[in-house]
Coordinates of N, CA and C and ligand atoms in Angstrom, one line a residue:
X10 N 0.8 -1.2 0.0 CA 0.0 0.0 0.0 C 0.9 1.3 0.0
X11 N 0.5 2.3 -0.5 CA 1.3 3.9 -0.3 C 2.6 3.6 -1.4
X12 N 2.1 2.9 -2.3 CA 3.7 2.7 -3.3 C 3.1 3.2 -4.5
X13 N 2.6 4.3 -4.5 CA 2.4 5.1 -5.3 C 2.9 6.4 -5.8
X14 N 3.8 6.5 -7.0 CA 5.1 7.5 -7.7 C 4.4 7.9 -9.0
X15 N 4.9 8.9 -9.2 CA 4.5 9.7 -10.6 C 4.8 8.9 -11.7
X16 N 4.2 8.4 -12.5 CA 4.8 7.8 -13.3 C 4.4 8.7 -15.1
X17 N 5.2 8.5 -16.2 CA 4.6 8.8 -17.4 C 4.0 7.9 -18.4
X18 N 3.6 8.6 -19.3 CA 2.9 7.3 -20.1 C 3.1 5.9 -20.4
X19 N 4.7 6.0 -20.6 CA 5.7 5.0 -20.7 C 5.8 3.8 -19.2
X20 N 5.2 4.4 -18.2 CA 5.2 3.7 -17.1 C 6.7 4.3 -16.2
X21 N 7.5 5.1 -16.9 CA 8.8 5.6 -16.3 C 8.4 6.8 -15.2
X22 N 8.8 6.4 -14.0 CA 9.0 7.5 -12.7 C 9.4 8.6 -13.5
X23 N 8.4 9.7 -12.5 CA 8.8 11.4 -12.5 C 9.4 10.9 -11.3
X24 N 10.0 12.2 -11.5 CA 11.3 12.6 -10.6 C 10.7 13.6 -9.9
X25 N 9.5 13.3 -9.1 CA 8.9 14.6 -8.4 C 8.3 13.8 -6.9
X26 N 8.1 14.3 -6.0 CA 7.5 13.6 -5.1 C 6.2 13.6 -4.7
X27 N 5.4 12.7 -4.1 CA 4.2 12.5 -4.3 C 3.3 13.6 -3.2
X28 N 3.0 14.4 -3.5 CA 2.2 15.4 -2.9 C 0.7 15.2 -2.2
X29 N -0.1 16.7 -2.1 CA -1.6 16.7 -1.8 C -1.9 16.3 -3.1
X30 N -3.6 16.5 -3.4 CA -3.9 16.4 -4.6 C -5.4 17.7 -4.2
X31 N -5.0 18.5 -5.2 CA -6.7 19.5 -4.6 C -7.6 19.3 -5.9
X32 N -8.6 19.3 -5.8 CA -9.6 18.9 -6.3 C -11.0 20.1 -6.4
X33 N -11.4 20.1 -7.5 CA -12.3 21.2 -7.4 C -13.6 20.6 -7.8
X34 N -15.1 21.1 -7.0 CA -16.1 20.4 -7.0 C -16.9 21.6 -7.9
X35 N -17.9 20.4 -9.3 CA -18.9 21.6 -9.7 C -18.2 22.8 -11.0
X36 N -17.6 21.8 -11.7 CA -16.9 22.4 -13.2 C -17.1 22.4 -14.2
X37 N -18.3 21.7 -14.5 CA -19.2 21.3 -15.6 C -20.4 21.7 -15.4
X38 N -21.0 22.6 -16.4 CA -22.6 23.0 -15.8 C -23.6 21.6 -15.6
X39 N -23.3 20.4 -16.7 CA -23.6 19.6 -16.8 C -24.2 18.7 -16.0
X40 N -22.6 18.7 -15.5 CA -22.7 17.4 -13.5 C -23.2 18.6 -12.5
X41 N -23.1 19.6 -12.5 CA -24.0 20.7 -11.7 C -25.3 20.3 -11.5
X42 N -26.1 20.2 -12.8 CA -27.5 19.7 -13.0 C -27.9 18.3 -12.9
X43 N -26.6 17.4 -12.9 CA -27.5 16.3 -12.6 C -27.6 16.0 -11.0
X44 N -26.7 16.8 -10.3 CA -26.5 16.3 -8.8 C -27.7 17.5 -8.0
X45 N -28.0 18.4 -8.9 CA -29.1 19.4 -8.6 C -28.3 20.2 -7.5
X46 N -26.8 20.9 -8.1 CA -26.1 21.8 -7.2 C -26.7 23.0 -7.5
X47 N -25.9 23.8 -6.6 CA -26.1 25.0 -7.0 C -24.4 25.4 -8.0
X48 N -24.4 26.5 -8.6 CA -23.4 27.5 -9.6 C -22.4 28.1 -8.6
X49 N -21.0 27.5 -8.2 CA -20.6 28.3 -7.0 C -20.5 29.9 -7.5
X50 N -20.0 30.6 -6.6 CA -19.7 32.1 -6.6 C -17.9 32.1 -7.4
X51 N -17.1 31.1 -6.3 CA -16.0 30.9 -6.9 C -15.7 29.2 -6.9
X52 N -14.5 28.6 -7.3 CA -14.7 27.6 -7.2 C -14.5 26.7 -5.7
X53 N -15.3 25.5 -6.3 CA -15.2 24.9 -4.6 C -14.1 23.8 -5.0
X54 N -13.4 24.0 -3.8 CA -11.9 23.4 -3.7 C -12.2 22.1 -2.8
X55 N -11.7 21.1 -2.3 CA -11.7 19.9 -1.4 C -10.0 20.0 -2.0
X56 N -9.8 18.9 -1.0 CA -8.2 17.9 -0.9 C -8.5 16.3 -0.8
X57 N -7.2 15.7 -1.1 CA -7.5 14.5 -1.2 C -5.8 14.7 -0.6
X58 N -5.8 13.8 0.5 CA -4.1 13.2 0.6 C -3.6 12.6 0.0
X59 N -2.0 12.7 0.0 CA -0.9 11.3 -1.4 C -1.4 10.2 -0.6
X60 N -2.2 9.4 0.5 CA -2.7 8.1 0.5 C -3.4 8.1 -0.3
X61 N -4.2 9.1 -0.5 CA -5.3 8.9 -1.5 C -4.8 8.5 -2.9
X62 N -3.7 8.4 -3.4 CA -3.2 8.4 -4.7 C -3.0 6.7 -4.9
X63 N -3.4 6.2 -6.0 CA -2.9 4.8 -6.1 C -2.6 4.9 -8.1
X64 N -2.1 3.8 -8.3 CA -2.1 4.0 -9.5 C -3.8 3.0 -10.6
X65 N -4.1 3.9 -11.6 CA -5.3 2.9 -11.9 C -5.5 2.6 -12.8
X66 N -3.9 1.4 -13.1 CA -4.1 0.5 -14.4 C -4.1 -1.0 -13.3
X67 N -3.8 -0.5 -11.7 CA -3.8 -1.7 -11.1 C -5.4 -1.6 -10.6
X68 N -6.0 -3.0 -10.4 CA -7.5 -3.4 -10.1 C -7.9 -2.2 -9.0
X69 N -9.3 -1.3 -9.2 CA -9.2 -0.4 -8.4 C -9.9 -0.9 -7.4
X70 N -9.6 -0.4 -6.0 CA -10.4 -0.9 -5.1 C -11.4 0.0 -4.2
X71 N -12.7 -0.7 -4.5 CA -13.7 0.3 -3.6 C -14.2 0.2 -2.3
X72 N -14.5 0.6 -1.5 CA -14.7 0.3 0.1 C -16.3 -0.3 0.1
X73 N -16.3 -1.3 0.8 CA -17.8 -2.2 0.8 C -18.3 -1.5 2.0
X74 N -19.9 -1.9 2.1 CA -20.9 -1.0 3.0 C -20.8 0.5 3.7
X75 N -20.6 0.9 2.3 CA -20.7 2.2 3.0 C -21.6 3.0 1.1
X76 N -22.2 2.4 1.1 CA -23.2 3.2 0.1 C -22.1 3.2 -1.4
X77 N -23.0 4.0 -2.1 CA -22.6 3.7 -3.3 C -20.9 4.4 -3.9
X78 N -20.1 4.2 -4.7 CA -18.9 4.3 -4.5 C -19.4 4.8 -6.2
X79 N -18.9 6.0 -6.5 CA -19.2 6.6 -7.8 C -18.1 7.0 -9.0
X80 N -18.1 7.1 -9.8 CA -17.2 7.6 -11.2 C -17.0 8.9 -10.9
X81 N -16.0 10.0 -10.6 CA -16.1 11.2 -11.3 C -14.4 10.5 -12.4
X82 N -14.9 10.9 -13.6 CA -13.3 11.2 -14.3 C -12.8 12.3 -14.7
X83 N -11.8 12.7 -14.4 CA -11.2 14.3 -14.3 C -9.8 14.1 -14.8
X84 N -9.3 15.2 -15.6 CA -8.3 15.8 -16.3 C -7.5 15.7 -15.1
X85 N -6.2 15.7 -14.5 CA -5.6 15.3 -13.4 C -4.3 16.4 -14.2
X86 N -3.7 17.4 -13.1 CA -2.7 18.3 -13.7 C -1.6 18.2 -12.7
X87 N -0.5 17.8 -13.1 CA 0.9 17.2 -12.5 C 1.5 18.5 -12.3
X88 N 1.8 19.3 -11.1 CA 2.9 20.4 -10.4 C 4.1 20.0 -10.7
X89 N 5.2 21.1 -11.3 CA 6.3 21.0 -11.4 C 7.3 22.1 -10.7
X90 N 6.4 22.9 -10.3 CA 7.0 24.2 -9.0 C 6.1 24.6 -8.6
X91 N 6.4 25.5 -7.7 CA 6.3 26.2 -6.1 C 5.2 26.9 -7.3
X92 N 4.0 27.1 -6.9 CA 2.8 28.2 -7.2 C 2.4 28.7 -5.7
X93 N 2.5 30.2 -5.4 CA 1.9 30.9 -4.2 C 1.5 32.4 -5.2
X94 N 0.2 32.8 -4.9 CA -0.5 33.7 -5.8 C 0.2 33.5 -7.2
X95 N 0.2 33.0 -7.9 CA 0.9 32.6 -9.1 C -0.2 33.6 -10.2
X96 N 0.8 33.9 -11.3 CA 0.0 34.8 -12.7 C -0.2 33.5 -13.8
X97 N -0.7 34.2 -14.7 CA -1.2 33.2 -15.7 C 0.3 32.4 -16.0
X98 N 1.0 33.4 -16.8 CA 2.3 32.5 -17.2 C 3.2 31.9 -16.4
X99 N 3.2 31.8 -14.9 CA 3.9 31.3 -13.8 C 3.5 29.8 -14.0
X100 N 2.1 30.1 -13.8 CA 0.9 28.4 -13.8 C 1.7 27.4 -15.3
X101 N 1.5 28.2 -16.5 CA 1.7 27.5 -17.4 C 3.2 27.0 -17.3
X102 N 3.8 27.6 -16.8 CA 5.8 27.5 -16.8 C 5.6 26.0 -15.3
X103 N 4.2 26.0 -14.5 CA 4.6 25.0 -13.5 C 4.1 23.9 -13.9
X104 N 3.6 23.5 -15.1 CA 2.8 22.6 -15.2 C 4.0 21.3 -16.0
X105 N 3.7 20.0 -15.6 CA 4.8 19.1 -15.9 C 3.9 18.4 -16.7
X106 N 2.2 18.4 -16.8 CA 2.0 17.9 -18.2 C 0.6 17.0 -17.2
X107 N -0.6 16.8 -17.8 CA -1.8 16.0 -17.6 C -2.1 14.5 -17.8
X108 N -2.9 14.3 -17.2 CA -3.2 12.6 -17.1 C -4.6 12.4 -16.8
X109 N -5.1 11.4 -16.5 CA -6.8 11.3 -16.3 C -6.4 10.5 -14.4
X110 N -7.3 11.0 -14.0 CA -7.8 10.2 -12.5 C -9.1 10.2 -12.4
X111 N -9.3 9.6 -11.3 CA -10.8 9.4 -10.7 C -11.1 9.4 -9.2
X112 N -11.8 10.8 -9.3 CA -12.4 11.3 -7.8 C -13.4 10.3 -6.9
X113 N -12.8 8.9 -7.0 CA -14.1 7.8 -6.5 C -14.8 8.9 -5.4
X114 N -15.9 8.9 -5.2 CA -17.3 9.4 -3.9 C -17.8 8.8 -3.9
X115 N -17.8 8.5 -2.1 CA -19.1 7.6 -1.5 C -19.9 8.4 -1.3
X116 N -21.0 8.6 -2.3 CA -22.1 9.8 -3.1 C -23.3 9.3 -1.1
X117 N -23.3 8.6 -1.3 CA -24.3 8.2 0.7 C -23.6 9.1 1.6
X118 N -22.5 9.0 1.4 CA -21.7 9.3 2.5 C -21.6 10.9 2.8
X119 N -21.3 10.8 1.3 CA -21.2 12.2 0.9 C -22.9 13.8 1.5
X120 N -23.5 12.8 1.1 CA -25.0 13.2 0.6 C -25.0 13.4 2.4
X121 N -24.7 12.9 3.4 CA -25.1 12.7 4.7 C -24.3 13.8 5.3
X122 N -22.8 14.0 4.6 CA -21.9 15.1 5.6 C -22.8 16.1 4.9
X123 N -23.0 16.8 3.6 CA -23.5 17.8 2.9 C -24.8 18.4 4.2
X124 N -25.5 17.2 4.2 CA -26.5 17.8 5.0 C -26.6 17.9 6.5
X125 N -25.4 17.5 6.5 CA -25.1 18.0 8.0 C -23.9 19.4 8.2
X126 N -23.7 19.6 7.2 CA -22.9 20.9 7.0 C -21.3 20.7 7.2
X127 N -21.0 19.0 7.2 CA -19.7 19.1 7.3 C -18.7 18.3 6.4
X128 N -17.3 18.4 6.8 CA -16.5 18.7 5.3 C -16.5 17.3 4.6
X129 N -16.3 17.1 3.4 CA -16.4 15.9 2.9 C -15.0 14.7 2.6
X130 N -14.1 15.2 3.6 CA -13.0 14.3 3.4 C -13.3 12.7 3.7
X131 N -14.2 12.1 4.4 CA -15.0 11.0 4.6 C -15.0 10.0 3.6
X132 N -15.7 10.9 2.6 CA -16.5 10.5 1.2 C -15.7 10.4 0.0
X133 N -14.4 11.6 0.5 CA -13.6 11.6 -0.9 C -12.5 11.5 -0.8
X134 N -11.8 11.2 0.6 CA -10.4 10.9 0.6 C -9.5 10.0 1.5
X135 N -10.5 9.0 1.3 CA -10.2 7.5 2.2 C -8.9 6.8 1.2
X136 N -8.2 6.1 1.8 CA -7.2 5.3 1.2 C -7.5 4.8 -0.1
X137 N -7.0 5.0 -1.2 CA -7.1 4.5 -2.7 C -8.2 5.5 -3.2
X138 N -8.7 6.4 -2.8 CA -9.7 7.3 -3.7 C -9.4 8.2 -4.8
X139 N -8.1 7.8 -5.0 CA -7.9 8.9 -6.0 C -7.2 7.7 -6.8
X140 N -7.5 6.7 -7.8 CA -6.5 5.9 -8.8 C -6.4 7.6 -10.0
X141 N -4.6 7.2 -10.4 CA -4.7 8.1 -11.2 C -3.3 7.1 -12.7
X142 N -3.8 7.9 -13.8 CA -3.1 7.5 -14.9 C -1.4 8.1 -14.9
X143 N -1.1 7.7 -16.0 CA 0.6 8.2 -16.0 C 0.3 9.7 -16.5
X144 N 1.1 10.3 -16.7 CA 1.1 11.7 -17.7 C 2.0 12.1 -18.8
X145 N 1.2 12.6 -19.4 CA 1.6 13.5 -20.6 C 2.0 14.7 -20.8
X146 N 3.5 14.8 -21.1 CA 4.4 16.2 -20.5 C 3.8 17.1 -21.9
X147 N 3.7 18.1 -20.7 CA 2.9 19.4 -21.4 C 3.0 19.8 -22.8
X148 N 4.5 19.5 -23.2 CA 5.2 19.7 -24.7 C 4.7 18.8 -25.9
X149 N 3.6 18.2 -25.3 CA 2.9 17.2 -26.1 C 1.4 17.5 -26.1
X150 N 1.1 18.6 -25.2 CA -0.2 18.7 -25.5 C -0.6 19.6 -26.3
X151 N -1.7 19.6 -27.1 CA -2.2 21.0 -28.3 C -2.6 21.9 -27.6
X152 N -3.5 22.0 -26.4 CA -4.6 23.0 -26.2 C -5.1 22.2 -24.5
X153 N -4.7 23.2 -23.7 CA -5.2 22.6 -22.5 C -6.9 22.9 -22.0
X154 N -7.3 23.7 -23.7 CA -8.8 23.9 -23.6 C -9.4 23.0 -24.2
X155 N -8.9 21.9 -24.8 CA -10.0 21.0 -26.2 C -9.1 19.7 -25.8
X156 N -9.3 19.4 -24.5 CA -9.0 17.9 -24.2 C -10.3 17.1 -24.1
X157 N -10.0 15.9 -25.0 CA -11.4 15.1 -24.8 C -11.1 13.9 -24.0
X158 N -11.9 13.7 -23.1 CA -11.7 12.3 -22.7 C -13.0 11.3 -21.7
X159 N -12.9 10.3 -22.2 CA -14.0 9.4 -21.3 C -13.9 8.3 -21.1
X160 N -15.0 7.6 -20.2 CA -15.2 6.6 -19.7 C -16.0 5.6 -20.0
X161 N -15.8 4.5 -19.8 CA -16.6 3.2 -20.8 C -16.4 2.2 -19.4
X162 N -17.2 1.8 -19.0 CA -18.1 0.8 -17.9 C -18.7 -0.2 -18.4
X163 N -18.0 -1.9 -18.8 CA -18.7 -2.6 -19.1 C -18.8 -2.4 -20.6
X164 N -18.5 -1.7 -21.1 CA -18.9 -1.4 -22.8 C -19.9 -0.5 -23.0
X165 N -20.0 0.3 -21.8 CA -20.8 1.4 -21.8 C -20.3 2.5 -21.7
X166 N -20.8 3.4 -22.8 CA -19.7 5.0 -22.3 C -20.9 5.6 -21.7
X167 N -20.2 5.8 -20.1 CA -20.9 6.4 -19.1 C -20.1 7.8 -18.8
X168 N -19.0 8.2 -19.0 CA -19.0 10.0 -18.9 C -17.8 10.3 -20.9
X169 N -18.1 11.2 -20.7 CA -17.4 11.9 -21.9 C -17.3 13.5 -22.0
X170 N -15.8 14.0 -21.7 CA -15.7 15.3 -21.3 C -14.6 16.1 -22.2
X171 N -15.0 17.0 -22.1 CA -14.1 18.0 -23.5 C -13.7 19.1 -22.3
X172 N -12.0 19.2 -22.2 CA -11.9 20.8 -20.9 C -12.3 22.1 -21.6
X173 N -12.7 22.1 -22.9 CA -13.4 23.1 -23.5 C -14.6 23.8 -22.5
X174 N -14.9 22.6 -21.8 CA -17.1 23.1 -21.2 C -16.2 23.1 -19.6
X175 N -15.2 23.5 -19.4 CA -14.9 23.7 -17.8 C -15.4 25.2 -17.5
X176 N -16.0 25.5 -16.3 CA -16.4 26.4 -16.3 C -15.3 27.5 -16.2
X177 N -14.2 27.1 -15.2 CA -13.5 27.8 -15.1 C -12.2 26.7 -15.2
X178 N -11.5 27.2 -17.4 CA -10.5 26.9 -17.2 C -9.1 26.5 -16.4
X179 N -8.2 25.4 -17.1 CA -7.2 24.6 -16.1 C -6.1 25.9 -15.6
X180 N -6.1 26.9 -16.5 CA -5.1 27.6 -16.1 C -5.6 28.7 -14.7
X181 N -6.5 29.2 -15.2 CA -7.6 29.9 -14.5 C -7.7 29.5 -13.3
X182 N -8.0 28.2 -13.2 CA -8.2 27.1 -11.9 C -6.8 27.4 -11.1
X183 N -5.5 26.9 -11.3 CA -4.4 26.9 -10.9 C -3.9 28.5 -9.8
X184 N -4.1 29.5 -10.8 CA -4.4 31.0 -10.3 C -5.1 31.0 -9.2
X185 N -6.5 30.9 -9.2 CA -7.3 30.5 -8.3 C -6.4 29.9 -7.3
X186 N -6.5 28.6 -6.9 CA -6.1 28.2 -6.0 C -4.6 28.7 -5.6
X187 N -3.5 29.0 -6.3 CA -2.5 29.2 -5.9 C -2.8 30.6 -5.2
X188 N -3.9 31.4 -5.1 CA -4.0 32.3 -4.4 C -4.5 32.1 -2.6
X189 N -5.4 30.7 -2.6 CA -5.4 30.6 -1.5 C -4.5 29.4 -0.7
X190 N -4.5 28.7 -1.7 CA -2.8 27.4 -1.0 C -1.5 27.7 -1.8
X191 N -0.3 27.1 -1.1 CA 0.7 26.8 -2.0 C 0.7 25.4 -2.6
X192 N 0.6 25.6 -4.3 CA 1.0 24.3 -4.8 C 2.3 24.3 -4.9
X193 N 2.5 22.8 -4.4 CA 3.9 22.4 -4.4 C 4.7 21.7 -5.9
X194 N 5.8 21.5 -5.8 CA 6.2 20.1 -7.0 C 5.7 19.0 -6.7
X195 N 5.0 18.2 -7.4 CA 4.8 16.8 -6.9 C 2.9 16.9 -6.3
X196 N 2.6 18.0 -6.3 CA 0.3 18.5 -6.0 C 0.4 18.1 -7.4
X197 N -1.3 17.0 -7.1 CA -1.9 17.1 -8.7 C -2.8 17.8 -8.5
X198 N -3.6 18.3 -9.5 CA -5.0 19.2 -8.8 C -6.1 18.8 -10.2
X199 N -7.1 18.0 -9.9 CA -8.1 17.6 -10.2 C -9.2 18.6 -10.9
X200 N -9.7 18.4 -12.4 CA -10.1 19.8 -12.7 C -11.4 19.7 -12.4
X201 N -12.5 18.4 -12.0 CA -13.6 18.2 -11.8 C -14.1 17.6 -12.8
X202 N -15.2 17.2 -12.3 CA -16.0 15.8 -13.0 C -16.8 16.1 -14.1
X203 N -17.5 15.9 -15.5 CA -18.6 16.7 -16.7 C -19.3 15.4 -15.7
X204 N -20.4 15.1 -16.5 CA -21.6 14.6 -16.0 C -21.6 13.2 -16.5
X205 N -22.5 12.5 -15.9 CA -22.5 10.4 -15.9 C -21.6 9.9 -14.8
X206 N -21.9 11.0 -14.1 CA -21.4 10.2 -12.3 C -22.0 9.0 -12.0
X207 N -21.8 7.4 -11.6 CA -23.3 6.5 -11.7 C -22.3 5.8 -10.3
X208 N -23.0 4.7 -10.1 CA -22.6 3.7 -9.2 C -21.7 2.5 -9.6
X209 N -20.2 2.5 -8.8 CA -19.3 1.6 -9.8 C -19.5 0.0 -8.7
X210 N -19.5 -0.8 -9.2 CA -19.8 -1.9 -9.2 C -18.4 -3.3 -8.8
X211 N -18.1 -4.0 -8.2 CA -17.2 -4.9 -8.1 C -17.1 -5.8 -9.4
X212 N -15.8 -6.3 -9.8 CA -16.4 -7.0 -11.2 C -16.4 -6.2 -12.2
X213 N -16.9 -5.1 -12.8 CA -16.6 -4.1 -14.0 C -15.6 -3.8 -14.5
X214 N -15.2 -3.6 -15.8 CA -14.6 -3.1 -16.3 C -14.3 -2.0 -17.1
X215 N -13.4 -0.9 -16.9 CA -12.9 0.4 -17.1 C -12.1 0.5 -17.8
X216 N -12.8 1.6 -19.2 CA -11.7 2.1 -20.0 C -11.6 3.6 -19.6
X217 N -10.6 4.0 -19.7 CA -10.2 5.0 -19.9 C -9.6 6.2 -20.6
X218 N -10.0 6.8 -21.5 CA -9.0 7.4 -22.5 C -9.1 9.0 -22.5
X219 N -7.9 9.2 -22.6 CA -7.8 10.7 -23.2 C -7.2 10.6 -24.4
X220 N -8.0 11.3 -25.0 CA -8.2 10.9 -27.0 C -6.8 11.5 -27.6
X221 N -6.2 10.7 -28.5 CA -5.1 11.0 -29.2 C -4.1 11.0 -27.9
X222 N -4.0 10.3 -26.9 CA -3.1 10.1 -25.8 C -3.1 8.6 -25.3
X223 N -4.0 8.3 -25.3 CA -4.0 7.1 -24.4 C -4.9 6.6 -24.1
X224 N -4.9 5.3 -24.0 CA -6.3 4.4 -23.5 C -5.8 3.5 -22.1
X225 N -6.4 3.1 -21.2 CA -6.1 2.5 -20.3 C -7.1 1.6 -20.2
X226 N -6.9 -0.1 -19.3 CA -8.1 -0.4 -19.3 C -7.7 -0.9 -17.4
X227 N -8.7 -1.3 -17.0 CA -8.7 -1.6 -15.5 C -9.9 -2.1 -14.9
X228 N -10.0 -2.5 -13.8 CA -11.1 -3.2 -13.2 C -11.5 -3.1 -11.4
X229 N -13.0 -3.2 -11.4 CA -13.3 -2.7 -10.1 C -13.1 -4.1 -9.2
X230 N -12.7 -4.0 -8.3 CA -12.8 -5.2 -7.1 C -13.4 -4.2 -5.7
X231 N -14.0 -5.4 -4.8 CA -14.6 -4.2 -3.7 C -13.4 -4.8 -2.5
X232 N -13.0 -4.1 -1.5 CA -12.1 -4.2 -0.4 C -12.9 -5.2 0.8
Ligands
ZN316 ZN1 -14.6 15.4 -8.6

């Protein structure tokens, strides 16, 4: 357990060390409307700890009896320096390049702290909640606005997301937050979920792809 390292597409270690991971909730108008949120004012931030990090081309594992254990799949952005109030071109100069993860939520769990007004680390950042892919160094990406990428469940495509419809772009986002935390080398930060959040299941099978990058495939087991 906890043997989880940056790796790149190739499966070759970064040379960075394994950080927080911050995560932002409610970036897609989309998944906004299906969870029946509200439009934040600014963005809503959460954390996930480096236990939370596993890698997820190995079987991913979900926690039993505790309500339903859900899909978000999110653009996942690799730190390569120090961001504290960071400007647009600081953000772009820190970025070591993107990959895909998955925000597992125990959506019960979740749904139960929400209505009791408190924080949702419970639901979203238990041991192995964050399986994440290798990455794609920035120098290979076209456009950090027109990434497409989705998910397929069983031979079902259950989410499909373009960073085009983020409400508030990846660079934008980085600014953001680097004004209220410091991202370190080695923080991923999670750009948020589009919509086809559903219930993942033991036994299933997961593909993964971010288009013209990579496909991964993987499978759910329960703990
Ligand atoms: Zn999420």
């Amino acid at each position: 357990m906890f043997d989880y390292t940056h790796q790149n597409c190739e499966g070759k270690n970064i040379n960075l060390e394994v950080g927080k991971v911050v995560c932002v909730g409610r970036n897609y108008m989309l998944h906004i409307q299906e969870l029946n949120n509200d439009v934040p004012e600014q963005p809503l931030l959460f954390m996930k700890p480096s236990t939370a990090l596993c890698s997820v081309v190995e079987p991913v594992s979900i926690p039993s009896n505790l309500g339903e254990c859900q899909n978000e799949l999110e653009i996942a952005v690799l730190i390569d320096k120090r961001l504290t109030k960071a400007t647009h071109d600081e953000v772009v100069n820190a970025i070591w390049g993107v990959g895909l993860g998955l925000d597992l939520t125990l959506r019960d769990v979740q749904t139960k702290l929400k209505n009791k007004g408190q924080p949702w680390e419970r639901a979203k950042s238990f041991d192995g909640s964050c399986p994440m892919s290798g990455f794609i160094p920035l120098s290979e990406v076209d456009s950090l606005t027109a990434l497409k990428f989705n998910l397929v469940v069983d031979g079902e495509l259950r989410q499909q997301g373009n960073s085009k419809d983020m409400i508030i772009p990846i660079v934008d986002l980085l600014v953001e937050i680097s004004n209220s935390f410091t991202l370190m080398p080695g923080d991923i930060v999670m750009t948020g979920t589009p919509k086809g959040v559903g219930a993942l299941k033991s036994g299933e099978h997961l593909t993964l792809e971010l288009m013209d990058h990579f496909l991964l495939k993987t499978k759910i087991v329960e703990l």
